[in-house]
Coordinates of C-alpha atoms in Angstrom, one line a residue:
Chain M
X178 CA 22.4 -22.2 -241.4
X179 CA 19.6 -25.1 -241.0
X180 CA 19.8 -27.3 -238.1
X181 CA 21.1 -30.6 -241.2
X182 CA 23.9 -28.2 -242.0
X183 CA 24.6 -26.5 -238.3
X184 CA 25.1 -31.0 -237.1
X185 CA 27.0 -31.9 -240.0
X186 CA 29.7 -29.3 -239.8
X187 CA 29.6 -30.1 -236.0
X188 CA 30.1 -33.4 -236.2
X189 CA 32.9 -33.4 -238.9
X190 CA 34.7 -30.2 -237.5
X191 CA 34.2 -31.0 -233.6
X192 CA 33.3 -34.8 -233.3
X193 CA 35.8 -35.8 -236.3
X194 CA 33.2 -37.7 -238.1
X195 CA 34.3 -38.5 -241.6
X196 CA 31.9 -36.5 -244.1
X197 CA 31.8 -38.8 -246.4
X198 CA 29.9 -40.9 -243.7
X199 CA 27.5 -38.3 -242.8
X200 CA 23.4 -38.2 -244.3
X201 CA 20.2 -37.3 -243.7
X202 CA 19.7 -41.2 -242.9
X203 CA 23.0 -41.6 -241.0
X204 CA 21.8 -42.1 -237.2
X205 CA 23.8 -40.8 -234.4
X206 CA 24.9 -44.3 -232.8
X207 CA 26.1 -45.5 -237.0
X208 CA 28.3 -42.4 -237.0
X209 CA 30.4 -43.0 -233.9
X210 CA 28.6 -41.5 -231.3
X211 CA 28.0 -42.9 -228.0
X212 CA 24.7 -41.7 -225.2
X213 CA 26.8 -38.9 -223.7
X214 CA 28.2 -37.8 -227.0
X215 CA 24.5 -37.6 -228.3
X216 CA 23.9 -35.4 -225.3
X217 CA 26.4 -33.6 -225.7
X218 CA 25.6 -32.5 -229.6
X219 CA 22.6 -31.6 -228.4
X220 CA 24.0 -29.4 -226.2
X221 CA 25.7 -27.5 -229.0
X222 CA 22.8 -27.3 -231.1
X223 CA 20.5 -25.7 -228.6
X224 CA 23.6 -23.5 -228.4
X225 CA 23.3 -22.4 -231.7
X226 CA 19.8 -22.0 -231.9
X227 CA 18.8 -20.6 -228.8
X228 CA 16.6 -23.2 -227.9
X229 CA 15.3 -26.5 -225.5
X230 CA 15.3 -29.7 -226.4
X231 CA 12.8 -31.5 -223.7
X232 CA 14.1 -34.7 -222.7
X233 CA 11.2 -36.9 -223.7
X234 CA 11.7 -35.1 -227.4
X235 CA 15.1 -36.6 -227.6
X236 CA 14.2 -40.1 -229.3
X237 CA 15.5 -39.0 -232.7
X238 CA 17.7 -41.5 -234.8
X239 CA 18.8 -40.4 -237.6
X240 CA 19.9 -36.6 -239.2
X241 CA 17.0 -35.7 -240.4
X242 CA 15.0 -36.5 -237.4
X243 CA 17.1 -34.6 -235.5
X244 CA 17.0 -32.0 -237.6
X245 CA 13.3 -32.0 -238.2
X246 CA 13.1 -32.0 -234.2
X247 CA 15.1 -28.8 -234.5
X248 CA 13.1 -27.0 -236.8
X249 CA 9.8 -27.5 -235.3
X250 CA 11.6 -26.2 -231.7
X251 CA 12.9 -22.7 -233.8
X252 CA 9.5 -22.5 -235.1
X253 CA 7.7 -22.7 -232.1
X254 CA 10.0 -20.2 -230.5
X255 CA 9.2 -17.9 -233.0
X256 CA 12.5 -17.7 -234.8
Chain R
X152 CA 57.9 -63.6 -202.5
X153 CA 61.3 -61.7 -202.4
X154 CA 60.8 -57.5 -203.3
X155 CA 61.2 -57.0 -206.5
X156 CA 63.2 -54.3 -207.6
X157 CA 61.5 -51.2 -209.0
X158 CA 62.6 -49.1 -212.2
X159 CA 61.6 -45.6 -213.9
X160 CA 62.6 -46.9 -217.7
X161 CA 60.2 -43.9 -219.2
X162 CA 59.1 -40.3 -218.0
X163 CA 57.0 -38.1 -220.1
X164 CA 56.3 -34.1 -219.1
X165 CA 53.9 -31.3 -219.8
X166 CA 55.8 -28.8 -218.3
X167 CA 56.2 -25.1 -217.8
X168 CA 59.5 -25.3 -219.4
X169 CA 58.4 -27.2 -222.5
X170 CA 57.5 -31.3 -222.8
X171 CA 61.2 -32.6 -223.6
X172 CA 63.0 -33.6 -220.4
X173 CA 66.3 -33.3 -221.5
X174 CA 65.7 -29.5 -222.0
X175 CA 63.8 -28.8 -218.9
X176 CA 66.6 -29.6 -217.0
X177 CA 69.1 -28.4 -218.5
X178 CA 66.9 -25.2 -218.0
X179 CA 66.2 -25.8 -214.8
X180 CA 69.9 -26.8 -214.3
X181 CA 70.5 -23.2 -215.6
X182 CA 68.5 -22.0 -212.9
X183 CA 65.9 -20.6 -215.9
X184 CA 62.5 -19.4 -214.2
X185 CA 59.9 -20.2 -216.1
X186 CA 57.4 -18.0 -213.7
X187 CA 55.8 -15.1 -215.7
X188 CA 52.7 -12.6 -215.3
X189 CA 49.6 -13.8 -216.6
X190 CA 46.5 -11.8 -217.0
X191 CA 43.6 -13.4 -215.4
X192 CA 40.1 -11.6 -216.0
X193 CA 37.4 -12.2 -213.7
X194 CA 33.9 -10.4 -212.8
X195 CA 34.5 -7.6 -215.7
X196 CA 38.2 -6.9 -214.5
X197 CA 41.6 -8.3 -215.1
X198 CA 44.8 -8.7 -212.8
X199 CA 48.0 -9.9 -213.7
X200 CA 49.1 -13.0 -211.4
X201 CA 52.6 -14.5 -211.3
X202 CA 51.9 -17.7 -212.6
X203 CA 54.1 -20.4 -214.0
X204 CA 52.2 -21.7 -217.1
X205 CA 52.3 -24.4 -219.5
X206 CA 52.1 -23.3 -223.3
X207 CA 50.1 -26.4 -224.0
X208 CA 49.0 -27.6 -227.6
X209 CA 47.7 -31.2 -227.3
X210 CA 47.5 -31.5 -231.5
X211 CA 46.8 -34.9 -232.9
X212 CA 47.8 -36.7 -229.7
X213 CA 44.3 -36.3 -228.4
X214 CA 41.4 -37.3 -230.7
X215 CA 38.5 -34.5 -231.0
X216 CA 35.6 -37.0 -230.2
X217 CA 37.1 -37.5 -226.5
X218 CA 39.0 -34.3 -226.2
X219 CA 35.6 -33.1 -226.0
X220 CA 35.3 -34.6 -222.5
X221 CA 38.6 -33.6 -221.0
X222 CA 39.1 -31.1 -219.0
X223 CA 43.0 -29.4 -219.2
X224 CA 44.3 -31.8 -216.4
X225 CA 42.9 -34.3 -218.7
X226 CA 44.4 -33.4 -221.9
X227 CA 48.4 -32.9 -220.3
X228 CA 48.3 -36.5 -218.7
X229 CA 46.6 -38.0 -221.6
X230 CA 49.7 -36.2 -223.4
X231 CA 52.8 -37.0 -220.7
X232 CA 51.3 -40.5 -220.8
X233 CA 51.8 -40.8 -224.8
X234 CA 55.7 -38.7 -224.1
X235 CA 56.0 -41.5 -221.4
X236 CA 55.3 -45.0 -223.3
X237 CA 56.5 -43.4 -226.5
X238 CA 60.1 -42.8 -224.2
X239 CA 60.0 -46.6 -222.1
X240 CA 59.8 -48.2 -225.7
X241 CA 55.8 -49.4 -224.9
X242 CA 53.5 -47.4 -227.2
X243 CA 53.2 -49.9 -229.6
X244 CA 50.0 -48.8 -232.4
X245 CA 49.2 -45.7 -230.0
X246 CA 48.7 -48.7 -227.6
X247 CA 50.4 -48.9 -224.1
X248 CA 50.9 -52.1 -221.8
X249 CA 47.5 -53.8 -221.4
X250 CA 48.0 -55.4 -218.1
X251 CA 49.9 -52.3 -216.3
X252 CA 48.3 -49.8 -213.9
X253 CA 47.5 -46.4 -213.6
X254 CA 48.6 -44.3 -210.4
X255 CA 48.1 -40.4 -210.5
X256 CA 48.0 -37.5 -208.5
X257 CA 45.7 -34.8 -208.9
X258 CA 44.8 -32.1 -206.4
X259 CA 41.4 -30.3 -207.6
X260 CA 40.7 -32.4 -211.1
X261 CA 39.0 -30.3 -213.4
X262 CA 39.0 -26.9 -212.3
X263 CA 39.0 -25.1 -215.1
X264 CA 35.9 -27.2 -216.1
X265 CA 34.1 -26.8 -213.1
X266 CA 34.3 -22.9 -212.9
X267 CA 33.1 -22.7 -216.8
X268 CA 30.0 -25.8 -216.0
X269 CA 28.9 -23.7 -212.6
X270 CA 29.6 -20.1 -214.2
X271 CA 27.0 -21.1 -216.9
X272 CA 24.6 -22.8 -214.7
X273 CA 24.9 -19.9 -211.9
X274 CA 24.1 -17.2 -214.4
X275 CA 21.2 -15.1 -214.8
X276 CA 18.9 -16.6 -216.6
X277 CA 20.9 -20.0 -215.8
X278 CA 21.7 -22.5 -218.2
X279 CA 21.2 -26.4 -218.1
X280 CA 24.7 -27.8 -216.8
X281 CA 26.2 -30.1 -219.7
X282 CA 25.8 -33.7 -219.2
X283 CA 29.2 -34.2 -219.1
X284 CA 30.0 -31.9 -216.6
X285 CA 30.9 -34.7 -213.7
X286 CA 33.2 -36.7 -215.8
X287 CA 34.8 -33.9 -216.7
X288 CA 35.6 -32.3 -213.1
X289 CA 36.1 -35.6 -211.4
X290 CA 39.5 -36.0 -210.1
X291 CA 39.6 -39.7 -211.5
X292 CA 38.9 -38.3 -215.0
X293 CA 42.8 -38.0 -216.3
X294 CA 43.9 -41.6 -215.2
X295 CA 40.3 -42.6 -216.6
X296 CA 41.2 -41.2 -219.9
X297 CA 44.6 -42.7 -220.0
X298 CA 43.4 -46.0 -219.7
X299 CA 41.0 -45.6 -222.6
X300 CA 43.1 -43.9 -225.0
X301 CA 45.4 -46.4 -224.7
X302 CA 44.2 -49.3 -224.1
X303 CA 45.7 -50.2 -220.3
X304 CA 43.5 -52.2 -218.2
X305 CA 45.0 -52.6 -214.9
X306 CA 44.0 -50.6 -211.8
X307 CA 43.4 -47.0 -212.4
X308 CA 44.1 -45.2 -209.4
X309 CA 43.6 -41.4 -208.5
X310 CA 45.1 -40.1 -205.4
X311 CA 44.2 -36.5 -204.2
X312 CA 45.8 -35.4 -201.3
X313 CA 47.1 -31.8 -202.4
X314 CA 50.7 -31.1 -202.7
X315 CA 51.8 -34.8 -201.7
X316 CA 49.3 -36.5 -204.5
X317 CA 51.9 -37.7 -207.0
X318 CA 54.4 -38.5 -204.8
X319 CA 51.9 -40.6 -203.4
X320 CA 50.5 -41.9 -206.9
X321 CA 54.6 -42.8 -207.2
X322 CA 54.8 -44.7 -204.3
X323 CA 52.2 -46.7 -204.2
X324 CA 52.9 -47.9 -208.0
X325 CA 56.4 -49.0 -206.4
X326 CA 55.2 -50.6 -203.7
X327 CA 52.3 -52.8 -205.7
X328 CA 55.3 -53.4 -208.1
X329 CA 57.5 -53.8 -205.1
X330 CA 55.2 -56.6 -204.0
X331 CA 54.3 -58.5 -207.0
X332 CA 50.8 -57.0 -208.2
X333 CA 52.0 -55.3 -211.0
X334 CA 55.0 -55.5 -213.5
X335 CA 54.2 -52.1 -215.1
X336 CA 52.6 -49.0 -213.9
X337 CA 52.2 -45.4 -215.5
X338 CA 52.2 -43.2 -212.1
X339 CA 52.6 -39.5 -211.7
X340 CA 50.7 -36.6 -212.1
X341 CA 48.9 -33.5 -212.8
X342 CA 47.2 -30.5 -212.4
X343 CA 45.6 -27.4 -214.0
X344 CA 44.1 -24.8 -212.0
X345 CA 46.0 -21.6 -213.2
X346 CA 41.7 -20.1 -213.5
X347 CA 40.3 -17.3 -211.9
X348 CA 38.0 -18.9 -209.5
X349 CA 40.7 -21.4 -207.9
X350 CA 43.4 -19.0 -208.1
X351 CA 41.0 -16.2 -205.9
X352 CA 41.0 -18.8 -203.2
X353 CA 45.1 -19.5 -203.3
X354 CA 44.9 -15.7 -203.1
X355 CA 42.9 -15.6 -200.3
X356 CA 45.2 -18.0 -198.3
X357 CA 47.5 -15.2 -198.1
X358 CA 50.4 -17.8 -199.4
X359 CA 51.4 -16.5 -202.9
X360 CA 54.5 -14.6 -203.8
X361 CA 54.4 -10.9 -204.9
X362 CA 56.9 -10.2 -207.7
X363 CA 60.5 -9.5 -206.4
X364 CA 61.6 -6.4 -207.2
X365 CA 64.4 -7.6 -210.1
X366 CA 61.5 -9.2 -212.0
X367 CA 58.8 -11.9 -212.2
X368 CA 60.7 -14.9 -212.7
X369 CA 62.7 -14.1 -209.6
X370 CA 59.8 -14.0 -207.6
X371 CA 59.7 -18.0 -206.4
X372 CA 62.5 -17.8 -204.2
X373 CA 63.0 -20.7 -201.3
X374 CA 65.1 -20.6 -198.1
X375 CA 65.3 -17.3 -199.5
X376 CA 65.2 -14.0 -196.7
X377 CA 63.1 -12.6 -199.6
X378 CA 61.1 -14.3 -200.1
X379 CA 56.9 -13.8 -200.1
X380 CA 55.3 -17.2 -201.2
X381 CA 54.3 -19.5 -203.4
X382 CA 54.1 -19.1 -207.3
X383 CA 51.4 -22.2 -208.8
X384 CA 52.6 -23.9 -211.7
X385 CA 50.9 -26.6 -213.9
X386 CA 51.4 -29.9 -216.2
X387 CA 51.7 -33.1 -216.3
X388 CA 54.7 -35.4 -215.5
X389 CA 54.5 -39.2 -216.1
X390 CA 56.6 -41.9 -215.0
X391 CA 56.8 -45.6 -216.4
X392 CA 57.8 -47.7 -213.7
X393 CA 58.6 -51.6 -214.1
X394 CA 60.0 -54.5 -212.4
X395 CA 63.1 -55.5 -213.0
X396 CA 62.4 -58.6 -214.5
X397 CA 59.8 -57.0 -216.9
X398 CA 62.7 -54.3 -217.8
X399 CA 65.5 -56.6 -218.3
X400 CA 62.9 -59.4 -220.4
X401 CA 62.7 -56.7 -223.0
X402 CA 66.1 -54.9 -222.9
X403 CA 64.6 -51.4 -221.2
X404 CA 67.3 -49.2 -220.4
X405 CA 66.5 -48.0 -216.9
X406 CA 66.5 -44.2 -216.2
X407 CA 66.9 -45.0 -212.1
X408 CA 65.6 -46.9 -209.2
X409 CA 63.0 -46.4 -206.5
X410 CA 64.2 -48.2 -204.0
X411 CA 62.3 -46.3 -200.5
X412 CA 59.1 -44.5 -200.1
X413 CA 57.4 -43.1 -196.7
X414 CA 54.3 -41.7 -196.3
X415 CA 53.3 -39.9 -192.5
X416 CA 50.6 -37.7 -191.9
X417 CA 51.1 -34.5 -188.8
X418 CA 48.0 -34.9 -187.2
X419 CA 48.4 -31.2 -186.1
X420 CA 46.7 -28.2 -188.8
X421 CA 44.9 -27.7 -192.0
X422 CA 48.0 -25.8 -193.4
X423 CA 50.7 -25.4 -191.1
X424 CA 53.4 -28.0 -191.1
X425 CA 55.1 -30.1 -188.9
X426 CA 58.3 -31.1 -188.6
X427 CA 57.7 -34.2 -186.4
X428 CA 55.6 -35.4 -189.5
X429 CA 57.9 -34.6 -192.1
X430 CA 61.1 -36.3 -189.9
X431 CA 58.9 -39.0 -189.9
X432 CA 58.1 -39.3 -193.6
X433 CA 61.9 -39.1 -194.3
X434 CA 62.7 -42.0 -192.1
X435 CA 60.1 -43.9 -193.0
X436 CA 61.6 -43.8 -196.3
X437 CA 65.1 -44.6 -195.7
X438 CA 64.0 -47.1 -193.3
X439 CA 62.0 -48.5 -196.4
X440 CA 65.0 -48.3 -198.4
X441 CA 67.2 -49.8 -196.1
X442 CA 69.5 -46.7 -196.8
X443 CA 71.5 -44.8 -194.1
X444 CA 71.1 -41.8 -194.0
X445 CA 75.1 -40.7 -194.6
X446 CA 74.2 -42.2 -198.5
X447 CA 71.8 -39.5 -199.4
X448 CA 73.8 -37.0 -201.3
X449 CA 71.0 -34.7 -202.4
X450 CA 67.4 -34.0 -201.4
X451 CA 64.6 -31.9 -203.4
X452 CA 62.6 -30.4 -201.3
X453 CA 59.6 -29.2 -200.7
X454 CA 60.6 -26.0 -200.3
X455 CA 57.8 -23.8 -201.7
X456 CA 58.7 -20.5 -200.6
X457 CA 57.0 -19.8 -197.4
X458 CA 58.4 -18.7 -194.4
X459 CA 56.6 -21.0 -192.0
X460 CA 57.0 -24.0 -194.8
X461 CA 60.9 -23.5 -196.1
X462 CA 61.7 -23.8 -192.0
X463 CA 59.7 -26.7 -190.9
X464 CA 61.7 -28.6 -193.4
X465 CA 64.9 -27.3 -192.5
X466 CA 64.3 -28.4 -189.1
X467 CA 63.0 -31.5 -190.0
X468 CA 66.6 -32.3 -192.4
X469 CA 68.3 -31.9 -190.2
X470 CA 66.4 -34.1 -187.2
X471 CA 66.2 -37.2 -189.9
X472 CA 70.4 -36.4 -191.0
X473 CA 71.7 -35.3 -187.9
X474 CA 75.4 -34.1 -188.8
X475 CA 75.2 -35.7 -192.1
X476 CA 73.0 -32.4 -193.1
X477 CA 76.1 -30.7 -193.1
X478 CA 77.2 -32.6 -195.9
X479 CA 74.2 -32.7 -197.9
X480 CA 72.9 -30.7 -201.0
X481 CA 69.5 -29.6 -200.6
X482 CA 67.6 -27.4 -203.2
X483 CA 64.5 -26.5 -204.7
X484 CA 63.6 -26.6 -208.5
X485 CA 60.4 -24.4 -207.4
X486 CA 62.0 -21.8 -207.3
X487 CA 62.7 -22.0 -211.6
X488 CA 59.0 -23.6 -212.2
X489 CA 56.8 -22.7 -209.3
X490 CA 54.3 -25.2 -207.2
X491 CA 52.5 -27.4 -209.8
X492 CA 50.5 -29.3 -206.7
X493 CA 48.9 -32.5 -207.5
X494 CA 52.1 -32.7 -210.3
X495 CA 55.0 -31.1 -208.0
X496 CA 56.2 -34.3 -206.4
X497 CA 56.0 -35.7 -210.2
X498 CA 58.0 -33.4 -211.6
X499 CA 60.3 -33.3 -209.3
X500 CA 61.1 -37.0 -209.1
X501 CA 61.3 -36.7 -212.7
X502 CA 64.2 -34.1 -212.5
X503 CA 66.1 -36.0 -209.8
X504 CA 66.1 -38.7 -212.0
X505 CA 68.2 -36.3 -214.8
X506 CA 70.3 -35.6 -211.3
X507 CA 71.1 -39.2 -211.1
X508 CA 71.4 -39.9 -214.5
X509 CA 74.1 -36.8 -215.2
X510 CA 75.3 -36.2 -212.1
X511 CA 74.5 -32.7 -211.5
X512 CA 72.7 -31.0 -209.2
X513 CA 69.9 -28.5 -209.9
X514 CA 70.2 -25.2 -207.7
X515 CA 67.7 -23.6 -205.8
X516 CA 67.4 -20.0 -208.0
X517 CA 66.9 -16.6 -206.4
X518 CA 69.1 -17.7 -203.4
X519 CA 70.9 -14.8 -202.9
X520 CA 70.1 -14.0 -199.5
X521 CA 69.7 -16.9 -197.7
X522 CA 67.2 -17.1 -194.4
X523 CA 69.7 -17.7 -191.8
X524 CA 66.8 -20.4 -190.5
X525 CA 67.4 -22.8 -192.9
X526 CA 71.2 -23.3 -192.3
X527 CA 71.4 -26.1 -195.0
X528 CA 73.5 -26.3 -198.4
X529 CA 70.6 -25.1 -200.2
X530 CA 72.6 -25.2 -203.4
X531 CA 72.2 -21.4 -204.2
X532 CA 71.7 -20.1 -207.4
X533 CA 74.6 -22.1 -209.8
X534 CA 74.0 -26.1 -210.6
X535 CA 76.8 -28.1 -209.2
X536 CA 78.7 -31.3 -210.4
X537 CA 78.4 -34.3 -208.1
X538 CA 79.3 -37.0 -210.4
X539 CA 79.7 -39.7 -207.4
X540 CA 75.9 -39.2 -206.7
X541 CA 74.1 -42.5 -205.8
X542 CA 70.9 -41.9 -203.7
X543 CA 68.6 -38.8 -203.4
X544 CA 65.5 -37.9 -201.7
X545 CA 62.5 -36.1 -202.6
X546 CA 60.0 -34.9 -200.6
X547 CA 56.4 -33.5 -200.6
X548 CA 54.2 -31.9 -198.0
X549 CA 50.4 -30.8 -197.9
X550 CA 48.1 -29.1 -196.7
X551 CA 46.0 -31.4 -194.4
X552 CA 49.5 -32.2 -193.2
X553 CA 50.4 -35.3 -195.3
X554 CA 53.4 -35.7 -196.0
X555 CA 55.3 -38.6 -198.8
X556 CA 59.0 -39.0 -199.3
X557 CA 60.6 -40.9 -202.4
X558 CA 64.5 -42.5 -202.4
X559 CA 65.7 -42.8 -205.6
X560 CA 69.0 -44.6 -206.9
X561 CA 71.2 -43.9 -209.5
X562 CA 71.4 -47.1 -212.0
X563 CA 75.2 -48.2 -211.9
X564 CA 76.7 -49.7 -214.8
X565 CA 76.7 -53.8 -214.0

């Protein structure tokens, strides 16, 4: 699963996000999320992927930031 | 400004026997245990523990955004809150009261929470602990989330003193209502710690009750010769308490009335009790109340199961009643649904309420040998009728030696 698909089924299956509101430009704070919800997401993701997300990395707004920030940590894990 | 009177016009309950009063005390009534063996794993191994459980489904009633932030203690009160407003006639939208307060007991917060948080951050490798970790284990968190979910914006108060928390939570509501700072409060309380790591340290204390030889559930057995201990328990159990005025203004049907609460502390040991305390807490009440003592007609005790514990209070009855202990009907529900700590006094207010309210008496279960130290109508093993009962006592003890009495008054038809 890629880190866009892995955070849209978490947010509509965990965080009860409406799909229909969820896109690559959606950002975090437009679909309903508040700072320790973000954190929290975050903490799922590096769950699921096995990875670190450095604090000062964490500036993302939107999906496909996020998700882009995602797939450059797998990569440089080696996975 | 006069006292106001004080009414219970809702109670909502997360409890081992199921979240509709009416049928947890008619169980309990029946003298049904609801104390079972629960396997508990731990450190590669499992052990079965005699627990008293809640089968707990919160479903809709909590959304998943902020679920995600609850710890179980959380989710029942968040729950009992909704069975409470829902009952009093003030969930209106999913919205409760905006002015009222929040008063709740909880002994150790979120326990389960804090044992999955540290086991993942005290592993090998470690991970990071979750930012929400705090929130989640703080002992504030349940009345924190009550407020938010529904909308109250009063004082939201969390008292934590073990066993005596809710009764605590209770009185305190009464008395701000009592005395004019509040018209409506949401006070009671609750606990969850049926996980291995808190449970290993009740073990430890050498206070919990081995399964009687006729079974599990008959292994809670106060004032009992048989008895071996405690059994925990957990849930929630809210009360909505108003003023009189504020009840009458909108036609609430009241369930009964508080009308005494004392609070003493032993000033003695860690965990053994103290009559002089508890005597203390008793009269304090009544005195509150203005009641003498010959009106009680029932008292709930404490009672947990202990040796040591089931006597003190004996002794203590009978130093605040005098002769009128004779006459009295003491029992204890824990023996059908176990200890549920920073909930117990909670719950137990709740079902003298139904006591009031139908005029019959809960027994104490498993009282078929009685300890010959507690000389007391313990109420053994059958429910009793008492329709002419007007005023009843609960009381809660702790470890630390606090101890918090409640009087409670049946509503008679005007």
């Amino acid at each position: 699963m890629t880190p866009y698909m892995f955070l849209a089924q978490v947010l509509s299956e965990k965080y009860d996000v409406d799909p229909d509101t969820i896109s690559p430009e959606a950002t975090l704070t437009e679909l309903g999320l508040d700072s320790l919800t973000i954190v929290e997401l975050l903490f799922d993701v590096e769950d699921e992927f096995g990875i670190e997300i450095p604090e000062e990395r964490a500036t993302f707004q939107t999906l496909a930031e996020a998700a882009a920030l995602v797939d450059e940590l797998v990569q440089a894990k080696g996975g | 400004m006069p006292l106001r009177r004080t009414f219970i016009t809702g109670i909502g309950v997360v409890s081992p026997h199921g979240d509709n009063l009416d049928e947890v005390f008619d169980r309990v009534f029946a003298g049904e245990s609801s104390v079972r063996k629960v396997p508990i794993e731990a450190n590669g191994s499992r052990c079965d523990m005699l627990l008293s459980p809640v089968d707990f489904e919160p479903g809709h009633l909590i959304p998943k955004m902020s679920g995600r932030f609850m710890a179980r203690a959380t989710k029942m009160a968040v729950v009992a809150a909704h069975h409470a407003l829902e009952a009093s006639g003030l969930l209106v939208s999913g919205a409760g009261p905006a002015e009222a307060g929040i008063y709740l007991g909880c002994g150790l917060g979120g326990s389960d929470e804090l044992q999955a948080h540290y086991e993942r951050f005290l592993a090998d490798p470690p991970r990071r602990l979750r930012a929400a970790s705090t929130p989640m284990i703080m002992a504030s968190g349940p009345a924190s989330h009550i407020s938010m979910q529904y909308g109250i914006t009063g004082p939201t108060m969390t008292y934590s003193i073990a066993c005596v928390s809710s009764a605590v939570a209770i009185g305190e509501a009464f008395r701000a209502i009592r005395h004019g700072y509040l018209d409506t409060a949401l006070a009671g309380g609750t606990e969850a710690q049926l996980n291995a790591g808190a449970l290993a340290g009740w073990r430890e204390l050498s206070v919990l009750a081995s399964e009687h030889t006729t079974g599990a559930e008959a292994s809670s057995r106060p004032f009992d010769a048989q008895r071996t201990g405690l059994v925990l328990g957990e849930g929630s159990i809210i009360l909505v308490l108003e003023s009189e005025d504020a009840a009458r203004a909108r036609g609430a049907e009241p369930l009964a009335e508080i009308v005494g609460y004392g609070v003493s502390s032993d000033a003695y040991n860690l965990t053994e009790p103290s009559s002089d305390g508890q005597t203390r807490a008793m009269r304090l009440a009544l005195e509150d109340a203005s009641v003498a003592g010959e009106r009680i007609g029932y008292v709930n005790a404490h009672a947990t199961g202990t040796l040591l514990g089931d006597r003190v209070e004996a002794e203590a009855i009978r130093n605040t009643f005098g002769s009128h202990a004779d006459k009295l009907a003491v029992s204890s529900t824990k023996s059908v649904h176990g200890h549920l700590i920073g909930a117990a006094s909670a719950l137990e207010t709740a079902l003298t309420v139904r006591m009031l309210q139908t005029g019959r008496i809960a027994p104490t279960a498993n009282l078929t040998d009685p300890d010959p130290e507690c000389d007391l109508d313990c109420v053994p093993l059958v429910g009793r009728e008492a329709p002419g009962l007007e005023y009843a006592l609960t009381n809660s003890f702790a470890f630390g030696g606090s101890n918090a009495t409640l009087v409670l008054r049946k509503v008679l038809a005007s």
